[in-house]
Structure formats: structure tokens, C-alpha cells
């Protein structure tokens, strides 16, 4: 039996702007998706997602129409690594549809496991690139951030405008995510920001300014200046509010987390639901998030990325 696992991620800076080639900074965090492979006696692929109570079986060259969207990532990933004749079982600590990269993590872990099963020795860059292709196939356009960060672990800068994919040297990071329990429609939100940026040059400036905030945030992270990281997360949140991707619950959780002692707090991911991320740790931040209607998830940095086992 072969097993692999890969971590969730949070955007510290730069979501939405990353779609326009601006830099984003995202951290892998210690929630994992796990994948287990076993051979079966035919050439079909069966996927069972334990966390979702969902199962499907397809021919190795079969199409994915009508298959549960989450399972499509796993089939797509297994097929992209040349798999056939496998039972794939997945499980995950990462809430699905929350903006924490659950689909990227299961995709990366499946490619890692299936490629080892097929005797391929893929580099991490190759795994990240195949996983990004699977995300694009399943959900349409997607930036490479989630799949890259889940593969590499640690804090990473992704700036497609300069073909820049880099791990950043940082100290430990204490974070608390706040999950609204609502799913944001990423594609629609990306399209809405796109429409606004076409109509208004001022919105294009907001997007560029988010890129500047990411650059400042990166410098603050590299120099271990937590106070500045927090201030810049707050600024980034204000700019995401300006783009119209927040909701009353997300905004209230962000403000509550700050009052509860977080050094900074913002939406993480597309918005419209999903999660916030607050910088700091402790019961006071967690209860502040809960009082504003979220589920608090204490997180720390994952430095491993995708691994066997
Ligand atoms: C969604 O998690 C983040 C966005 O920047 C879209 C993407 O990067 O693909 C809004």
C-alpha cells in the first residue's frame, strides 16, 4: 500500500491580485489531506472520499461527467500520473470549499502517491505543475498558488507575471483561521473583480496596490517583523473589502479577531464565504472568532509539503 499526504494553505497576502500577475504570499498550514492506494484486479480506478462519504468507480480512460466535483480532482490527479487498476482512498482534515486549498492538497497527494506507484520519480516542481493542470481542468482557470504551496510546504511567493515561485525563509507562524461554514463561489468572484477592473482604472490601481502590500508583507515576514505583517494583513483586508469580496460575516470575524488580540486579520482566499485568517494564537482570538459566528481553527506553519505516509 502507498500513502501520501499534503497540507492546506492560507493566503497571507495577495489573493485576487495574483490572478493579474501580482505577487501573492501563501503559507502551508498543518491540516492535511491523505491518500492511500491499493492495487485492484482490473484496470479501473475507484475513489472513496471518506471525509465526504462519497465513492465512484471509472474506467482508467473513462470520462468524469456526473462524478462528484471533489472526486474529479482525485480521478484527474490519478490519471495525470498514469494510474490504472487502483483503489484510491482519501481522507482530509481540511474543510472542503473553505478557501484553505482542500482540492489542491488532495490533488497533490494523489499525484505524489500515484507517480510513486507507477515508478515515476517526479520532482516537486513537476508534481506542482501537474496538479495545477488538474485544477485548471476541473475548475477552469485557477492560479498555481494552492498547488505550489501544498507541494512545497512553508511560506511561498507566487508571482506568475515574473514566473517567480520561491520559498521564503521565515520563523514560525501562529495563525487562527475562522471558517464561516459558507462556500464562496470563487469563479464568480474572480469574474466580478475582472469586470470591475475593466470598467474602472481605479480598481486596477487597487489590484496593483495589493501587489505592493504583498511585497511589503514579504519583507516584513523575512525580517521577522510580526507587528508589520499584522498591519499589512489589515491593509490587504481593506483592499479586498474595496474589491467587494467580503461578506458581513467575514468582516465581522476579521474585526472581532483583531479585538480578541490578533496582530492582523483578513479574508483568506476568494471571499464570499470561506475563511478569514488571523495572525496570533490563543483562546482569546479563537473565542472572538466564535462570537462572530465562525469556527476557529488554530494553525501553524507546515514546512514539509507533500510527503510519503
Ligand atoms: C482563490 O482561493 C484565490 C483567488 O486568487 C483565485 C486564484 O488564485 O485562482 C481569488
Short mmCIF file of C-alpha atoms and ligand atoms in Angstrom, two decimals:
data_model
loop_
_atom_site.label_atom_id
_atom_site.label_comp_id
_atom_site.label_asym_id
_atom_site.label_seq_id
_atom_site.Cartn_x
_atom_site.Cartn_y
_atom_site.Cartn_z
CA UNK A 1 0.00 0.00 0.00
CA UNK A 2 1.24 3.52 -0.85
CA UNK A 3 0.28 6.58 1.19
CA UNK A 4 0.96 10.29 0.69
CA UNK A 5 -0.31 13.45 2.34
CA UNK A 6 -0.21 17.16 1.55
CA UNK A 7 -1.09 20.30 3.51
CA UNK A 8 -3.69 23.06 3.34
CA UNK A 9 -2.70 26.67 2.70
CA UNK A 10 -3.68 30.20 3.67
CA UNK A 11 -3.07 33.36 1.68
CA UNK A 12 -1.19 35.81 3.91
CA UNK A 13 -1.23 38.39 1.09
CA UNK A 14 -2.29 38.81 -2.50
CA UNK A 15 -5.35 36.72 -3.41
CA UNK A 16 -7.25 38.06 -6.42
CA UNK A 17 -4.28 40.27 -7.39
CA UNK A 18 -2.30 37.07 -8.09
CA UNK A 19 -4.70 36.40 -10.99
CA UNK A 20 -3.31 39.61 -12.63
CA UNK A 21 0.34 38.56 -12.24
CA UNK A 22 0.88 40.43 -8.95
CA UNK A 23 2.80 38.62 -6.19
CA UNK A 24 0.96 36.60 -3.56
CA UNK A 25 2.41 35.19 -0.35
CA UNK A 26 0.84 32.00 0.97
CA UNK A 27 1.72 29.59 3.76
CA UNK A 28 1.22 25.84 4.03
CA UNK A 29 -0.52 25.01 7.32
CA UNK A 30 -0.87 21.93 9.47
CA UNK A 31 -4.14 20.47 8.21
CA UNK A 32 -3.65 17.58 5.76
CA UNK A 33 -5.32 15.59 3.03
CA UNK A 34 -4.23 11.93 3.00
CA UNK A 35 -4.35 9.49 0.11
CA UNK A 36 -3.93 5.72 0.18
CA UNK A 37 -3.55 3.50 -2.92
CA UNK A 38 -4.14 -0.20 -3.31
CA UNK A 39 -3.95 -2.27 -6.48
CA UNK A 40 -7.11 -3.91 -7.76
CA UNK A 41 -7.51 -6.79 -10.17
CA UNK A 42 -8.74 -4.77 -13.19
CA UNK A 43 -7.78 -1.53 -14.93
CA UNK A 44 -10.47 0.62 -13.33
CA UNK A 45 -9.96 3.38 -10.79
CA UNK A 46 -12.17 3.56 -7.69
CA UNK A 47 -12.09 6.62 -5.46
CA UNK A 48 -13.56 6.74 -1.97
CA UNK A 49 -13.50 10.11 -0.19
CA UNK A 50 -14.02 9.11 3.46
CA UNK A 51 -14.45 12.69 4.71
CA UNK A 52 -17.30 13.22 2.23
CA UNK A 53 -18.85 9.76 2.29
CA UNK A 54 -18.62 9.68 -1.49
CA UNK A 55 -17.42 6.90 -3.81
CA UNK A 56 -17.21 6.41 -7.59
CA UNK A 57 -15.51 3.99 -9.98
CA UNK A 58 -14.49 4.78 -13.58
CA UNK A 59 -12.58 3.07 -16.38
CA UNK A 60 -8.99 4.34 -16.44
CA UNK A 61 -9.82 6.19 -19.70
CA UNK A 62 -13.42 6.97 -18.72
CA UNK A 63 -14.85 10.49 -18.54
CA UNK A 64 -15.83 12.28 -15.37
CA UNK A 65 -19.24 13.60 -16.27
CA UNK A 66 -21.68 13.30 -13.37
CA UNK A 67 -18.91 12.49 -10.88
CA UNK A 68 -18.89 14.40 -7.55
CA UNK A 69 -16.71 17.51 -8.15
CA UNK A 70 -14.31 16.70 -5.29
CA UNK A 71 -13.75 13.17 -6.65
CA UNK A 72 -12.94 14.65 -10.06
CA UNK A 73 -9.74 16.15 -8.64
CA UNK A 74 -8.68 12.73 -7.38
CA UNK A 75 -9.50 10.94 -10.67
CA UNK A 76 -7.84 13.73 -12.66
CA UNK A 77 -4.74 13.54 -10.47
CA UNK A 78 -4.53 9.73 -10.64
CA UNK A 79 -4.92 9.79 -14.42
CA UNK A 80 -2.34 12.57 -14.85
CA UNK A 81 0.21 10.32 -13.10
CA UNK A 82 -0.65 7.40 -15.40
CA UNK A 83 -2.62 5.38 -12.83
CA UNK A 84 -4.85 2.43 -13.68
CA UNK A 85 -6.13 -0.52 -11.66
CA UNK A 86 -6.19 1.30 -8.31
CA UNK A 87 -8.41 1.81 -5.32
CA UNK A 88 -7.76 5.33 -4.03
CA UNK A 89 -8.98 6.25 -0.55
CA UNK A 90 -8.78 9.86 0.59
CA UNK A 91 -9.34 11.49 3.94
CA UNK A 92 -8.82 15.07 4.97
CA UNK A 93 -8.72 17.44 7.96
CA UNK A 94 -9.22 20.37 5.59
CA UNK A 95 -12.77 21.76 5.40
CA UNK A 96 -13.97 21.45 1.78
CA UNK A 97 -14.84 24.64 -0.10
CA UNK A 98 -13.42 26.83 2.66
CA UNK A 99 -10.62 28.52 0.70
CA UNK A 100 -7.95 26.51 2.56
CA UNK A 101 -6.95 24.55 -0.54
CA UNK A 102 -8.60 21.19 0.17
CA UNK A 103 -8.85 20.26 -3.52
CA UNK A 104 -5.23 21.26 -4.20
CA UNK A 105 -3.99 19.20 -1.24
CA UNK A 106 -5.83 16.04 -2.30
CA UNK A 107 -4.70 16.55 -5.91
CA UNK A 108 -1.04 16.97 -4.91
CA UNK A 109 -1.14 13.98 -2.53
CA UNK A 110 -2.77 11.77 -5.20
CA UNK A 111 -0.18 12.70 -7.85
CA UNK A 112 2.63 12.03 -5.35
CA UNK A 113 1.23 8.61 -4.44
CA UNK A 114 0.19 7.56 -7.97
CA UNK A 115 3.50 8.58 -9.53
CA UNK A 116 5.43 6.56 -6.93
CA UNK A 117 3.13 3.61 -7.66
CA UNK A 118 3.89 3.97 -11.37
CA UNK A 119 7.64 4.07 -10.63
CA UNK A 120 7.97 7.69 -11.78
CA UNK A 121 10.33 9.92 -9.85
CA UNK A 122 8.71 13.31 -10.22
CA UNK A 123 10.38 16.40 -8.84
CA UNK A 124 8.31 18.66 -6.58
CA UNK A 125 8.15 21.21 -9.42
CA UNK A 126 6.73 18.52 -11.73
CA UNK A 127 4.14 17.48 -9.11
CA UNK A 128 3.09 21.12 -8.59
CA UNK A 129 2.79 21.69 -12.32
CA UNK A 130 0.74 18.52 -12.96
CA UNK A 131 -1.50 19.38 -10.01
CA UNK A 132 -2.09 22.88 -11.36
CA UNK A 133 -3.12 21.33 -14.70
CA UNK A 134 -5.66 19.10 -12.91
CA UNK A 135 -7.13 22.11 -11.03
CA UNK A 136 -7.44 24.02 -14.30
CA UNK A 137 -9.17 21.06 -15.99
CA UNK A 138 -11.64 20.54 -13.15
CA UNK A 139 -12.48 24.12 -12.18
CA UNK A 140 -11.47 26.24 -15.16
CA UNK A 141 -8.90 28.97 -14.54
CA UNK A 142 -7.00 28.77 -11.25
CA UNK A 143 -3.76 30.37 -10.16
CA UNK A 144 -0.94 27.93 -9.34
CA UNK A 145 -0.73 29.17 -5.73
CA UNK A 146 -2.65 26.41 -3.92
CA UNK A 147 -0.99 23.51 -5.70
CA UNK A 148 2.51 25.05 -5.45
CA UNK A 149 2.25 25.81 -1.73
CA UNK A 150 0.72 22.43 -0.88
CA UNK A 151 3.55 20.68 -2.76
CA UNK A 152 6.44 22.70 -1.33
CA UNK A 153 5.29 23.49 2.23
CA UNK A 154 6.46 26.60 4.10
CA UNK A 155 5.82 30.20 3.06
CA UNK A 156 6.00 30.87 -0.68
CA UNK A 157 5.83 33.80 -3.09
CA UNK A 158 3.94 33.16 -6.32
CA UNK A 159 4.20 35.83 -9.00
CA UNK A 160 3.21 34.45 -12.38
CA UNK A 161 3.87 37.86 -14.00
CA UNK A 162 7.61 37.20 -13.42
CA UNK A 163 7.49 33.39 -13.39
CA UNK A 164 8.58 33.65 -9.76
CA UNK A 165 7.90 30.68 -7.46
CA UNK A 166 10.03 30.88 -4.34
CA UNK A 167 10.12 29.57 -0.81
CA UNK A 168 10.61 32.28 1.78
CA UNK A 169 12.79 31.89 4.84
CA UNK A 170 10.59 32.76 7.84
CA UNK A 171 10.36 31.91 11.52
CA UNK A 172 7.38 30.05 12.92
CA UNK A 173 3.90 31.46 12.30
CA UNK A 174 0.94 31.21 14.64
CA UNK A 175 -2.37 31.67 12.91
CA UNK A 176 -6.05 31.11 13.58
CA UNK A 177 -8.41 30.54 10.68
CA UNK A 178 -12.08 31.36 11.12
CA UNK A 179 -14.41 29.31 8.95
CA UNK A 180 -17.79 30.84 8.09
CA UNK A 181 -19.07 27.38 7.06
CA UNK A 182 -20.27 29.07 3.85
CA UNK A 183 -18.75 28.32 0.45
CA UNK A 184 -17.68 31.26 -1.71
CA UNK A 185 -18.16 30.98 -5.49
CA UNK A 186 -14.52 31.54 -6.49
CA UNK A 187 -15.14 31.65 -10.26
CA UNK A 188 -17.92 34.25 -9.94
CA UNK A 189 -15.90 36.41 -7.54
CA UNK A 190 -12.85 36.35 -9.84
CA UNK A 191 -15.12 37.32 -12.74
CA UNK A 192 -16.73 40.14 -10.74
CA UNK A 193 -13.32 41.63 -9.89
CA UNK A 194 -12.36 41.24 -13.57
CA UNK A 195 -15.46 43.15 -14.70
CA UNK A 196 -14.80 45.93 -12.19
CA UNK A 197 -11.18 46.25 -13.24
CA UNK A 198 -12.22 46.54 -16.90
CA UNK A 199 -14.73 49.27 -16.10
CA UNK A 200 -12.63 51.34 -13.68
CA UNK A 201 -8.92 52.22 -13.86
CA UNK A 202 -9.12 52.96 -10.13
CA UNK A 203 -9.91 49.28 -9.48
CA UNK A 204 -6.81 48.34 -11.47
CA UNK A 205 -4.89 50.54 -9.02
CA UNK A 206 -6.41 48.67 -6.09
CA UNK A 207 -5.15 45.39 -7.61
CA UNK A 208 -1.67 46.86 -8.13
CA UNK A 209 -1.70 48.18 -4.58
CA UNK A 210 -2.47 44.69 -3.27
CA UNK A 211 0.67 43.58 -5.14
CA UNK A 212 2.64 46.34 -3.34
CA UNK A 213 1.23 45.24 0.01
CA UNK A 214 2.36 41.66 -0.76
CA UNK A 215 5.89 42.93 -1.46
CA UNK A 216 5.95 44.89 1.83
CA UNK A 217 4.45 41.90 3.64
CA UNK A 218 7.15 39.63 2.25
CA UNK A 219 9.86 41.96 3.52
CA UNK A 220 8.23 42.06 6.96
CA UNK A 221 7.97 38.26 7.05
CA UNK A 222 11.61 37.82 6.02
CA UNK A 223 12.80 40.20 8.71
CA UNK A 224 10.61 38.61 11.40
CA UNK A 225 8.69 41.86 11.94
CA UNK A 226 5.38 40.37 13.12
CA UNK A 227 3.85 43.72 14.01
CA UNK A 228 4.27 44.97 10.42
CA UNK A 229 2.99 41.66 9.00
CA UNK A 230 -0.20 42.16 11.02
CA UNK A 231 -0.65 45.80 9.96
CA UNK A 232 -0.18 44.84 6.31
CA UNK A 233 -2.68 41.96 6.60
CA UNK A 234 -5.20 44.55 7.85
CA UNK A 235 -4.40 46.81 4.87
CA UNK A 236 -4.78 43.85 2.49
CA UNK A 237 -8.17 43.09 4.02
CA UNK A 238 -9.30 46.69 3.47
CA UNK A 239 -8.35 46.40 -0.20
CA UNK A 240 -10.26 43.10 -0.53
CA UNK A 241 -13.27 44.89 1.02
CA UNK A 242 -12.82 47.56 -1.65
CA UNK A 243 -13.00 44.85 -4.34
CA UNK A 244 -16.35 43.77 -2.89
CA UNK A 245 -15.40 40.18 -2.00
CA UNK A 246 -16.14 40.36 1.72
CA UNK A 247 -19.44 39.47 3.41
CA UNK A 248 -20.90 40.84 6.65
CA UNK A 249 -19.87 37.66 8.49
CA UNK A 250 -16.30 37.68 7.12
CA UNK A 251 -15.89 41.38 8.02
CA UNK A 252 -17.32 40.86 11.47
CA UNK A 253 -14.98 37.89 12.11
CA UNK A 254 -11.98 39.94 10.95
CA UNK A 255 -12.82 42.83 13.27
CA UNK A 256 -13.64 40.52 16.16
CA UNK A 257 -10.33 38.62 15.77
CA UNK A 258 -8.43 41.92 15.93
CA UNK A 259 -10.33 42.93 19.08
CA UNK A 260 -9.52 39.49 20.51
CA UNK A 261 -5.80 40.27 20.21
CA UNK A 262 -4.78 39.21 16.69
CA UNK A 263 -1.88 41.27 15.29
CA UNK A 264 -3.75 41.38 11.97
CA UNK A 265 -6.63 39.64 10.23
CA UNK A 266 -8.02 39.32 6.73
CA UNK A 267 -10.05 37.18 4.38
CA UNK A 268 -8.01 34.29 3.01
CA UNK A 269 -8.92 33.04 -0.47
CA UNK A 270 -11.62 34.29 -2.79
CA UNK A 271 -14.05 35.63 -0.13
CA UNK A 272 -17.84 35.49 -0.45
CA UNK A 273 -17.74 32.89 2.38
CA UNK A 274 -14.88 30.55 3.25
CA UNK A 275 -12.36 31.67 5.84
CA UNK A 276 -10.53 34.53 7.46
CA UNK A 277 -7.01 34.21 8.81
CA UNK A 278 -5.80 35.98 11.93
CA UNK A 279 -2.16 36.39 12.98
CA UNK A 280 -1.58 35.23 16.56
CA UNK A 281 -2.65 32.41 18.82
CA UNK A 282 -4.64 31.81 21.96
CA UNK A 283 -8.10 31.27 23.31
CA UNK A 284 -8.99 34.96 23.21
CA UNK A 285 -8.64 35.16 19.40
CA UNK A 286 -10.45 31.83 18.99
CA UNK A 287 -13.43 32.93 21.14
CA UNK A 288 -13.59 36.29 19.35
CA UNK A 289 -13.93 34.41 16.03
CA UNK A 290 -16.54 32.09 17.51
CA UNK A 291 -18.54 35.04 18.91
CA UNK A 292 -18.68 36.47 15.38
CA UNK A 293 -20.18 33.21 14.11
CA UNK A 294 -17.10 31.33 12.83
CA UNK A 295 -15.42 28.06 13.67
CA UNK A 296 -11.90 28.77 14.96
CA UNK A 297 -9.08 26.57 13.62
CA UNK A 298 -5.69 27.15 15.30
CA UNK A 299 -2.95 26.63 12.69
CA UNK A 300 0.80 26.62 12.48
CA UNK A 301 3.21 26.58 9.58
CA UNK A 302 3.74 23.26 7.75
CA UNK A 303 7.30 23.07 6.42
CA UNK A 304 7.06 19.61 4.85
CA UNK A 305 4.69 20.00 1.91
CA UNK A 306 3.80 16.73 0.21
CA UNK A 307 5.30 13.64 1.85
CA UNK A 308 5.03 9.86 1.84
CA UNK A 309 2.91 8.37 4.58
C1 LIG B 1 -8.89 31.74 -4.54
O1 LIG B 1 -8.54 30.89 -3.45
C2 LIG B 1 -7.81 32.75 -4.76
C3 LIG B 1 -8.00 33.64 -5.98
O2 LIG B 1 -6.84 34.47 -6.04
C4 LIG B 1 -8.15 32.84 -7.27
C5 LIG B 1 -6.90 32.09 -7.66
O3 LIG B 1 -5.80 32.43 -7.20
O4 LIG B 1 -7.05 31.18 -8.50
C6 LIG B 1 -9.21 34.54 -5.81
#
